[in-house]
Tab-separated table of C-alpha atoms in Angstrom:
chain	number	residue	atom	x	y	z
A	1	MET	CA	105.952	94.997	66.085
A	2	ASN	CA	108.927	92.787	65.424
A	3	ARG	CA	108.834	89.668	67.649
A	4	GLU	CA	112.588	89.946	68.372
A	5	ILE	CA	112.125	93.497	69.655
A	6	GLU	CA	109.173	92.376	71.789
A	7	ASN	CA	111.233	89.551	73.323
A	8	LYS	CA	114.175	91.864	74.059
A	9	THR	CA	111.833	94.354	75.686
A	10	VAL	CA	110.234	91.731	77.904
A	11	ASP	CA	113.669	90.350	78.810
A	12	TRP	CA	114.714	93.863	79.812
A	13	LEU	CA	111.574	94.307	81.931
A	14	LEU	CA	112.286	91.003	83.684
A	15	GLN	CA	115.737	92.060	84.896
A	16	PRO	CA	116.120	91.416	88.649
A	17	ASP	CA	117.537	94.886	89.423
A	18	ASN	CA	114.021	96.353	89.498
A	19	PRO	CA	111.788	93.901	91.389
A	20	GLY	CA	108.667	96.046	91.045
A	21	VAL	CA	108.878	96.190	87.259
A	22	ARG	CA	109.722	92.477	87.159
A	23	TYR	CA	106.639	91.672	89.261
A	24	LEU	CA	104.284	93.754	87.105
A	25	THR	CA	105.764	92.255	83.933
A	26	LEU	CA	105.257	88.719	85.207
A	27	ARG	CA	101.747	89.586	86.379
A	28	ASP	CA	100.538	91.521	83.349
A	29	LEU	CA	102.631	90.530	80.318
A	30	VAL	CA	103.992	87.041	80.900
A	31	CYS	CA	102.024	83.944	81.782
A	32	ALA	CA	104.069	83.311	84.935
A	33	ASP	CA	103.168	80.384	87.135
A	34	ALA	CA	101.783	81.081	90.600
A	35	LYS	CA	105.020	80.228	92.413
A	36	GLU	CA	107.190	82.532	90.288
A	37	LEU	CA	104.633	85.310	90.603
A	38	ALA	CA	104.491	84.905	94.393
A	39	VAL	CA	108.284	85.131	94.660
A	40	ALA	CA	108.345	88.233	92.449
A	41	ALA	CA	105.551	89.859	94.466
A	42	LYS	CA	107.428	89.196	97.717
A	43	GLN	CA	110.605	90.713	96.297
A	44	ALA	CA	108.712	93.766	95.025
A	45	HIS	CA	107.177	94.308	98.462
A	46	GLU	CA	110.480	93.837	100.297
A	47	LYS	CA	113.042	95.481	98.004
A	48	GLY	CA	111.267	97.508	95.342
A	49	GLN	CA	109.372	100.758	95.112
A	50	ILE	CA	106.523	99.308	97.175
A	51	ALA	CA	108.912	98.853	100.089
A	52	GLN	CA	110.208	102.401	99.637
A	53	VAL	CA	106.716	103.890	99.831
A	54	LEU	CA	105.750	101.724	102.814
A	55	ALA	CA	108.927	102.744	104.639
A	56	HIS	CA	107.595	106.314	104.797
A	57	MET	CA	104.297	105.305	106.400
A	58	ALA	CA	103.845	106.247	110.047
A	59	ASN	CA	103.198	103.434	112.529
A	60	GLU	CA	99.630	104.677	112.847
A	61	GLY	CA	99.057	104.057	109.124
A	62	TYR	CA	99.267	107.467	107.481
A	63	TRP	CA	101.817	109.371	105.423
A	64	GLU	CA	102.893	112.933	106.286
A	65	ASN	CA	99.912	114.040	108.441
A	66	PRO	CA	97.031	112.280	110.201
A	67	GLY	CA	93.553	113.131	108.979
A	68	ALA	CA	91.849	113.058	105.607
A	69	GLY	CA	95.166	112.442	103.875
A	70	TYR	CA	94.918	114.470	100.674
A	71	ASN	CA	97.545	117.024	101.666
A	72	PRO	CA	100.382	117.541	101.140
A	73	LYS	CA	99.881	116.894	97.477
A	74	TYR	CA	101.779	113.877	96.101
A	75	THR	CA	103.137	112.756	99.485
A	76	GLY	CA	99.998	112.547	101.649
A	77	THR	CA	98.155	109.348	102.457
A	78	VAL	CA	95.747	109.377	99.514
A	79	TRP	CA	98.581	109.869	97.044
A	80	SER	CA	100.675	107.134	98.642
A	81	VAL	CA	97.791	104.668	98.527
A	82	ILE	CA	97.171	105.509	94.867
A	83	LEU	CA	100.845	104.957	94.088
A	84	LEU	CA	100.883	101.643	95.962
A	85	SER	CA	97.874	100.532	93.939
A	86	GLN	CA	99.580	101.436	90.679
A	87	LEU	CA	102.697	99.523	91.779
A	88	GLY	CA	100.606	96.403	92.402
A	89	ALA	CA	100.913	96.417	96.191
A	90	SER	CA	98.892	93.915	98.153
A	91	LEU	CA	98.047	93.339	101.806
A	92	LYS	CA	98.836	89.630	101.469
């Protein structure tokens, strides 16, 4: 792949308008220093898709319905936890 195209793609992924994508790019594609990565992770957890998923969690710690958490499909607890994992969410 052309290095110029690669650089433009990474620059696009690092745009601040999507903090979750920026965080994953810094974590997985760019050798970001620990401080920059920590700031990006905080922003992703407070303003990005991670925050959106967590906002739907009940105070008791489940999504949709208490119990095993598989149903309803795609919005139940198991699905939300899987999504949070894929988004790089952390308990820190």
